[in-house]
Amino acid sequence: MDKLRFLRLLSSGLCVVLLLACPLDGLSLFHKVRKGESLWSIARQYQTSPGAIKRINKLRSNNVYPGQVLRLTPRIVKYSAANGPYYYRKPGAGRQKHRNYREPSRSSPRTDYVRARTLLRVFDAQILANATKKRRQPLKGWRIVLDPGHGGIDPGAIVSNTAGKDERVYVVEDEYVYDIALRMYKRLRLLGAEVELTVISPNHLIRDNLPANTTFVHEQNEVYNDERYNRRNSEKVRPRSANLSQRVRVANRFVKKGRRGKSLFISLHADYNPGRPGGPLAIYHKRRGRTDSRSRSFARVMRSALNQPDLPARIQGRNLAVLRNNLAHAEILVEVHNVHDKNDAWKIRYHKNRERNAERIVKGILAYARKKR
Ligand SMILES: [Zn+2]
């Protein structure tokens, strides 16, 4: 074992034992300087300092030029937790205490946005750094938007569930679908796709919860993945049902940068719906009796991917705000679970099941991309 690896192992071991805040292990990433950027703007973007960038890259002056590649080491602190890990800040509660429990963000939307972006960049850099070079990349050229349902002020569904004998636990939809979105993000990046999230969180990436009764807390710190939008810096810019169309705006901006015909939009939910059976549902766009045929075809492929012998998946056409005016080649909303169903609400609490959810949806994306070739 080399010295660096040994030190990393030692430090992560210490973090667990002492439950101390430790810097994100082995964290460094590369940034290609774009036109108009300065040492200061880059430092700000990545939560580091101009001095640190100069030191690491052995720069003699404050000048940087477009195309230059800089190594960066963002100052992100990692906190261990039974339902974590968390970055920047850990939730105050160890689990969702009751239905109405919530933790408003202690930072401004602007700060949460900068932190969330940095965290996502680090996540992305780490996925690509750990990827083996010879991997097949069947989604190369595809742009995929993942829209984690709810977030910010709007938690989506909150249902009570039981753990063990009589212990009550609470499942908050937005926290769980965000986790599934990140698991998909990772898989899709490894398959060669460009991926964008409409909503981002400043304090967590993929989270395993062991044991599953340490449920995720309803935090209200998520923001839209849009720099300009968050400049307004009012709590009103946090995701909520009144600004749903912002999701489509973020998605369209990303889709327009790529090739037409090679983009997909997937909104992720696990709603409380007493009117339908448990199990997954893929919703395609249908408005005033007119069906978007590409959206429906994508939903059909997704149904096959989500189908399980004991839990059949369904499809449905609806007129939903996130599917309207959406420029993606095909757009759907996936109800991963119906948390009205006790068994569905139980399942989503386990990270292994969420990993399987992510795997199935990505299978559906791959199948659709293959069909289009
Ligand atoms: Zn929902």
PDB file of N, CA, C and O in Angstrom, residues 291-331:
ATOM      1  N   THR A 291     -51.713  12.866 -27.868  1.00  0.00           N
ATOM      2  CA  THR A 291     -50.602  12.164 -27.235  1.00  0.00           C
ATOM      3  C   THR A 291     -49.295  12.526 -27.919  1.00  0.00           C
ATOM      4  O   THR A 291     -49.220  12.579 -29.142  1.00  0.00           O
ATOM      5  N   ASP A 292     -48.279  12.778 -27.118  1.00  0.00           N
ATOM      6  CA  ASP A 292     -46.928  12.962 -27.650  1.00  0.00           C
ATOM      7  C   ASP A 292     -46.380  11.548 -27.891  1.00  0.00           C
ATOM      8  O   ASP A 292     -46.111  10.809 -26.948  1.00  0.00           O
ATOM      9  N   SER A 293     -46.247  11.172 -29.146  1.00  0.00           N
ATOM     10  CA  SER A 293     -45.960   9.764 -29.449  1.00  0.00           C
ATOM     11  C   SER A 293     -44.554   9.341 -29.010  1.00  0.00           C
ATOM     12  O   SER A 293     -44.352   8.205 -28.594  1.00  0.00           O
ATOM     13  N   ARG A 294     -43.586  10.254 -29.069  1.00  0.00           N
ATOM     14  CA  ARG A 294     -42.222   9.873 -28.642  1.00  0.00           C
ATOM     15  C   ARG A 294     -42.196   9.665 -27.129  1.00  0.00           C
ATOM     16  O   ARG A 294     -41.564   8.744 -26.626  1.00  0.00           O
ATOM     17  N   SER A 295     -42.899  10.535 -26.421  1.00  0.00           N
ATOM     18  CA  SER A 295     -42.983  10.420 -24.968  1.00  0.00           C
ATOM     19  C   SER A 295     -43.655   9.089 -24.593  1.00  0.00           C
ATOM     20  O   SER A 295     -43.216   8.393 -23.684  1.00  0.00           O
ATOM     21  N   ARG A 296     -44.704   8.728 -25.336  1.00  0.00           N
ATOM     22  CA  ARG A 296     -45.404   7.474 -25.041  1.00  0.00           C
ATOM     23  C   ARG A 296     -44.517   6.260 -25.357  1.00  0.00           C
ATOM     24  O   ARG A 296     -44.483   5.288 -24.609  1.00  0.00           O
ATOM     25  N   SER A 297     -43.801   6.364 -26.452  1.00  0.00           N
ATOM     26  CA  SER A 297     -42.925   5.251 -26.822  1.00  0.00           C
ATOM     27  C   SER A 297     -41.829   5.051 -25.764  1.00  0.00           C
ATOM     28  O   SER A 297     -41.488   3.917 -25.398  1.00  0.00           O
ATOM     29  N   PHE A 298     -41.303   6.163 -25.237  1.00  0.00           N
ATOM     30  CA  PHE A 298     -40.305   6.093 -24.157  1.00  0.00           C
ATOM     31  C   PHE A 298     -40.937   5.463 -22.898  1.00  0.00           C
ATOM     32  O   PHE A 298     -40.335   4.614 -22.244  1.00  0.00           O
ATOM     33  N   ALA A 299     -42.170   5.867 -22.587  1.00  0.00           N
ATOM     34  CA  ALA A 299     -42.869   5.330 -21.413  1.00  0.00           C
ATOM     35  C   ALA A 299     -43.092   3.821 -21.557  1.00  0.00           C
ATOM     36  O   ALA A 299     -42.965   3.072 -20.591  1.00  0.00           O
ATOM     37  N   ARG A 300     -43.374   3.383 -22.769  1.00  0.00           N
ATOM     38  CA  ARG A 300     -43.603   1.945 -22.984  1.00  0.00           C
ATOM     39  C   ARG A 300     -42.326   1.144 -22.756  1.00  0.00           C
ATOM     40  O   ARG A 300     -42.344   0.081 -22.138  1.00  0.00           O
ATOM     41  N   VAL A 301     -41.220   1.681 -23.280  1.00  0.00           N
ATOM     42  CA  VAL A 301     -39.929   1.007 -23.083  1.00  0.00           C
ATOM     43  C   VAL A 301     -39.608   0.981 -21.588  1.00  0.00           C
ATOM     44  O   VAL A 301     -39.133  -0.023 -21.048  1.00  0.00           O
ATOM     45  N   MET A 302     -39.910   2.094 -20.910  1.00  0.00           N
ATOM     46  CA  MET A 302     -39.638   2.186 -19.475  1.00  0.00           C
ATOM     47  C   MET A 302     -40.485   1.184 -18.697  1.00  0.00           C
ATOM     48  O   MET A 302     -40.023   0.589 -17.730  1.00  0.00           O
ATOM     49  N   ARG A 303     -41.729   1.003 -19.143  1.00  0.00           N
ATOM     50  CA  ARG A 303     -42.596   0.037 -18.458  1.00  0.00           C
ATOM     51  C   ARG A 303     -41.955  -1.357 -18.464  1.00  0.00           C
ATOM     52  O   ARG A 303     -41.919  -2.033 -17.437  1.00  0.00           O
ATOM     53  N   SER A 304     -41.420  -1.760 -19.610  1.00  0.00           N
ATOM     54  CA  SER A 304     -40.778  -3.086 -19.681  1.00  0.00           C
ATOM     55  C   SER A 304     -39.606  -3.173 -18.724  1.00  0.00           C
ATOM     56  O   SER A 304     -39.378  -4.206 -18.102  1.00  0.00           O
ATOM     57  N   ALA A 305     -38.845  -2.070 -18.630  1.00  0.00           N
ATOM     58  CA  ALA A 305     -37.667  -2.089 -17.750  1.00  0.00           C
ATOM     59  C   ALA A 305     -38.056  -2.127 -16.274  1.00  0.00           C
ATOM     60  O   ALA A 305     -37.343  -2.684 -15.448  1.00  0.00           O
ATOM     61  N   LEU A 306     -39.215  -1.518 -15.956  1.00  0.00           N
ATOM     62  CA  LEU A 306     -39.626  -1.418 -14.553  1.00  0.00           C
ATOM     63  C   LEU A 306     -40.461  -2.605 -14.091  1.00  0.00           C
ATOM     64  O   LEU A 306     -40.669  -2.809 -12.906  1.00  0.00           O
ATOM     65  N   ASN A 307     -40.943  -3.373 -15.048  1.00  0.00           N
ATOM     66  CA  ASN A 307     -41.815  -4.495 -14.745  1.00  0.00           C
ATOM     67  C   ASN A 307     -41.139  -5.556 -13.888  1.00  0.00           C
ATOM     68  O   ASN A 307     -40.008  -5.926 -14.158  1.00  0.00           O
ATOM     69  N   GLN A 308     -41.833  -5.995 -12.849  1.00  0.00           N
ATOM     70  CA  GLN A 308     -41.355  -7.129 -12.068  1.00  0.00           C
ATOM     71  C   GLN A 308     -42.501  -8.122 -11.993  1.00  0.00           C
ATOM     72  O   GLN A 308     -43.653  -7.704 -11.966  1.00  0.00           O
ATOM     73  N   PRO A 309     -42.191  -9.422 -11.943  1.00  0.00           N
ATOM     74  CA  PRO A 309     -43.250 -10.436 -11.990  1.00  0.00           C
ATOM     75  C   PRO A 309     -44.343 -10.198 -10.958  1.00  0.00           C
ATOM     76  O   PRO A 309     -45.530 -10.326 -11.251  1.00  0.00           O
ATOM     77  N   ASP A 310     -43.950  -9.818  -9.731  1.00  0.00           N
ATOM     78  CA  ASP A 310     -44.949  -9.641  -8.673  1.00  0.00           C
ATOM     79  C   ASP A 310     -45.470  -8.210  -8.586  1.00  0.00           C
ATOM     80  O   ASP A 310     -46.360  -7.906  -7.809  1.00  0.00           O
ATOM     81  N   LEU A 311     -44.871  -7.316  -9.375  1.00  0.00           N
ATOM     82  CA  LEU A 311     -45.235  -5.906  -9.282  1.00  0.00           C
ATOM     83  C   LEU A 311     -45.240  -5.275 -10.680  1.00  0.00           C
ATOM     84  O   LEU A 311     -44.273  -4.672 -11.106  1.00  0.00           O
ATOM     85  N   PRO A 312     -46.365  -5.429 -11.395  1.00  0.00           N
ATOM     86  CA  PRO A 312     -46.381  -4.925 -12.775  1.00  0.00           C
ATOM     87  C   PRO A 312     -46.310  -3.398 -12.839  1.00  0.00           C
ATOM     88  O   PRO A 312     -46.898  -2.716 -12.007  1.00  0.00           O
ATOM     89  N   ALA A 313     -45.552  -2.886 -13.808  1.00  0.00           N
ATOM     90  CA  ALA A 313     -45.457  -1.436 -14.014  1.00  0.00           C
ATOM     91  C   ALA A 313     -46.563  -1.013 -14.972  1.00  0.00           C
ATOM     92  O   ALA A 313     -47.051  -1.811 -15.771  1.00  0.00           O
ATOM     93  N   ARG A 314     -46.971   0.257 -14.861  1.00  0.00           N
ATOM     94  CA  ARG A 314     -48.047   0.763 -15.707  1.00  0.00           C
ATOM     95  C   ARG A 314     -47.619   2.027 -16.428  1.00  0.00           C
ATOM     96  O   ARG A 314     -46.640   2.661 -16.035  1.00  0.00           O
ATOM     97  N   ILE A 315     -48.368   2.410 -17.443  1.00  0.00           N
ATOM     98  CA  ILE A 315     -48.146   3.713 -18.080  1.00  0.00           C
ATOM     99  C   ILE A 315     -49.460   4.483 -18.135  1.00  0.00           C
ATOM    100  O   ILE A 315     -50.544   3.903 -18.029  1.00  0.00           O
ATOM    101  N   GLN A 316     -49.342   5.784 -18.341  1.00  0.00           N
ATOM    102  CA  GLN A 316     -50.529   6.652 -18.310  1.00  0.00           C
ATOM    103  C   GLN A 316     -50.176   7.950 -19.041  1.00  0.00           C
ATOM    104  O   GLN A 316     -49.038   8.414 -18.943  1.00  0.00           O
ATOM    105  N   GLY A 317     -51.126   8.509 -19.785  1.00  0.00           N
ATOM    106  CA  GLY A 317     -50.899   9.796 -20.446  1.00  0.00           C
ATOM    107  C   GLY A 317     -51.506  10.914 -19.634  1.00  0.00           C
ATOM    108  O   GLY A 317     -52.652  10.813 -19.208  1.00  0.00           O
ATOM    109  N   ARG A 318     -50.728  11.964 -19.355  1.00  0.00           N
ATOM    110  CA  ARG A 318     -51.267  13.090 -18.580  1.00  0.00           C
ATOM    111  C   ARG A 318     -50.645  14.404 -19.020  1.00  0.00           C
ATOM    112  O   ARG A 318     -49.577  14.433 -19.631  1.00  0.00           O
ATOM    113  N   ASN A 319     -51.331  15.464 -18.656  1.00  0.00           N
ATOM    114  CA  ASN A 319     -50.838  16.802 -18.968  1.00  0.00           C
ATOM    115  C   ASN A 319     -50.178  17.370 -17.702  1.00  0.00           C
ATOM    116  O   ASN A 319     -50.844  17.921 -16.846  1.00  0.00           O
ATOM    117  N   LEU A 320     -48.874  17.206 -17.596  1.00  0.00           N
ATOM    118  CA  LEU A 320     -48.159  17.646 -16.396  1.00  0.00           C
ATOM    119  C   LEU A 320     -47.228  18.808 -16.741  1.00  0.00           C
ATOM    120  O   LEU A 320     -46.630  18.838 -17.821  1.00  0.00           O
ATOM    121  N   ALA A 321     -47.084  19.741 -15.779  1.00  0.00           N
ATOM    122  CA  ALA A 321     -46.281  20.953 -16.031  1.00  0.00           C
ATOM    123  C   ALA A 321     -44.847  20.633 -16.442  1.00  0.00           C
ATOM    124  O   ALA A 321     -44.293  21.286 -17.323  1.00  0.00           O
ATOM    125  N   VAL A 322     -44.227  19.622 -15.842  1.00  0.00           N
ATOM    126  CA  VAL A 322     -42.813  19.348 -16.169  1.00  0.00           C
ATOM    127  C   VAL A 322     -42.630  18.704 -17.547  1.00  0.00           C
ATOM    128  O   VAL A 322     -41.533  18.668 -18.077  1.00  0.00           O
ATOM    129  N   LEU A 323     -43.729  18.189 -18.101  1.00  0.00           N
ATOM    130  CA  LEU A 323     -43.622  17.573 -19.431  1.00  0.00           C
ATOM    131  C   LEU A 323     -44.033  18.548 -20.530  1.00  0.00           C
ATOM    132  O   LEU A 323     -43.724  18.355 -21.704  1.00  0.00           O
ATOM    133  N   ARG A 324     -44.713  19.613 -20.133  1.00  0.00           N
ATOM    134  CA  ARG A 324     -45.197  20.618 -21.083  1.00  0.00           C
ATOM    135  C   ARG A 324     -44.045  21.503 -21.534  1.00  0.00           C
ATOM    136  O   ARG A 324     -43.174  21.851 -20.728  1.00  0.00           O
ATOM    137  N   ASN A 325     -44.040  21.895 -22.800  1.00  0.00           N
ATOM    138  CA  ASN A 325     -43.004  22.782 -23.364  1.00  0.00           C
ATOM    139  C   ASN A 325     -41.588  22.249 -23.140  1.00  0.00           C
ATOM    140  O   ASN A 325     -40.628  23.010 -23.088  1.00  0.00           O
ATOM    141  N   ASN A 326     -41.492  20.960 -22.976  1.00  0.00           N
ATOM    142  CA  ASN A 326     -40.204  20.343 -22.710  1.00  0.00           C
ATOM    143  C   ASN A 326     -39.520  20.014 -24.035  1.00  0.00           C
ATOM    144  O   ASN A 326     -40.102  19.348 -24.881  1.00  0.00           O
ATOM    145  N   LEU A 327     -38.305  20.505 -24.220  1.00  0.00           N
ATOM    146  CA  LEU A 327     -37.634  20.362 -25.522  1.00  0.00           C
ATOM    147  C   LEU A 327     -36.879  19.048 -25.697  1.00  0.00           C
ATOM    148  O   LEU A 327     -36.303  18.800 -26.745  1.00  0.00           O
ATOM    149  N   ALA A 328     -36.869  18.213 -24.670  1.00  0.00           N
ATOM    150  CA  ALA A 328     -36.165  16.937 -24.800  1.00  0.00           C
ATOM    151  C   ALA A 328     -36.820  16.111 -25.906  1.00  0.00           C
ATOM    152  O   ALA A 328     -38.007  16.273 -26.183  1.00  0.00           O
ATOM    153  N   HIS A 329     -36.043  15.226 -26.507  1.00  0.00           N
ATOM    154  CA  HIS A 329     -36.582  14.367 -27.565  1.00  0.00           C
ATOM    155  C   HIS A 329     -37.776  13.572 -27.034  1.00  0.00           C
ATOM    156  O   HIS A 329     -38.797  13.457 -27.691  1.00  0.00           O
ATOM    157  N   ALA A 330     -37.632  13.033 -25.829  1.00  0.00           N
ATOM    158  CA  ALA A 330     -38.751  12.337 -25.184  1.00  0.00           C
ATOM    159  C   ALA A 330     -38.699  12.615 -23.696  1.00  0.00           C
ATOM    160  O   ALA A 330     -37.621  12.650 -23.112  1.00  0.00           O
ATOM    161  N   GLU A 331     -39.885  12.842 -23.092  1.00  0.00           N
ATOM    162  CA  GLU A 331     -39.912  13.208 -21.681  1.00  0.00           C
ATOM    163  C   GLU A 331     -40.971  12.399 -20.949  1.00  0.00           C
ATOM    164  O   GLU A 331     -42.071  12.227 -21.453  1.00  0.00           O
TER     165      GLU A 331
END
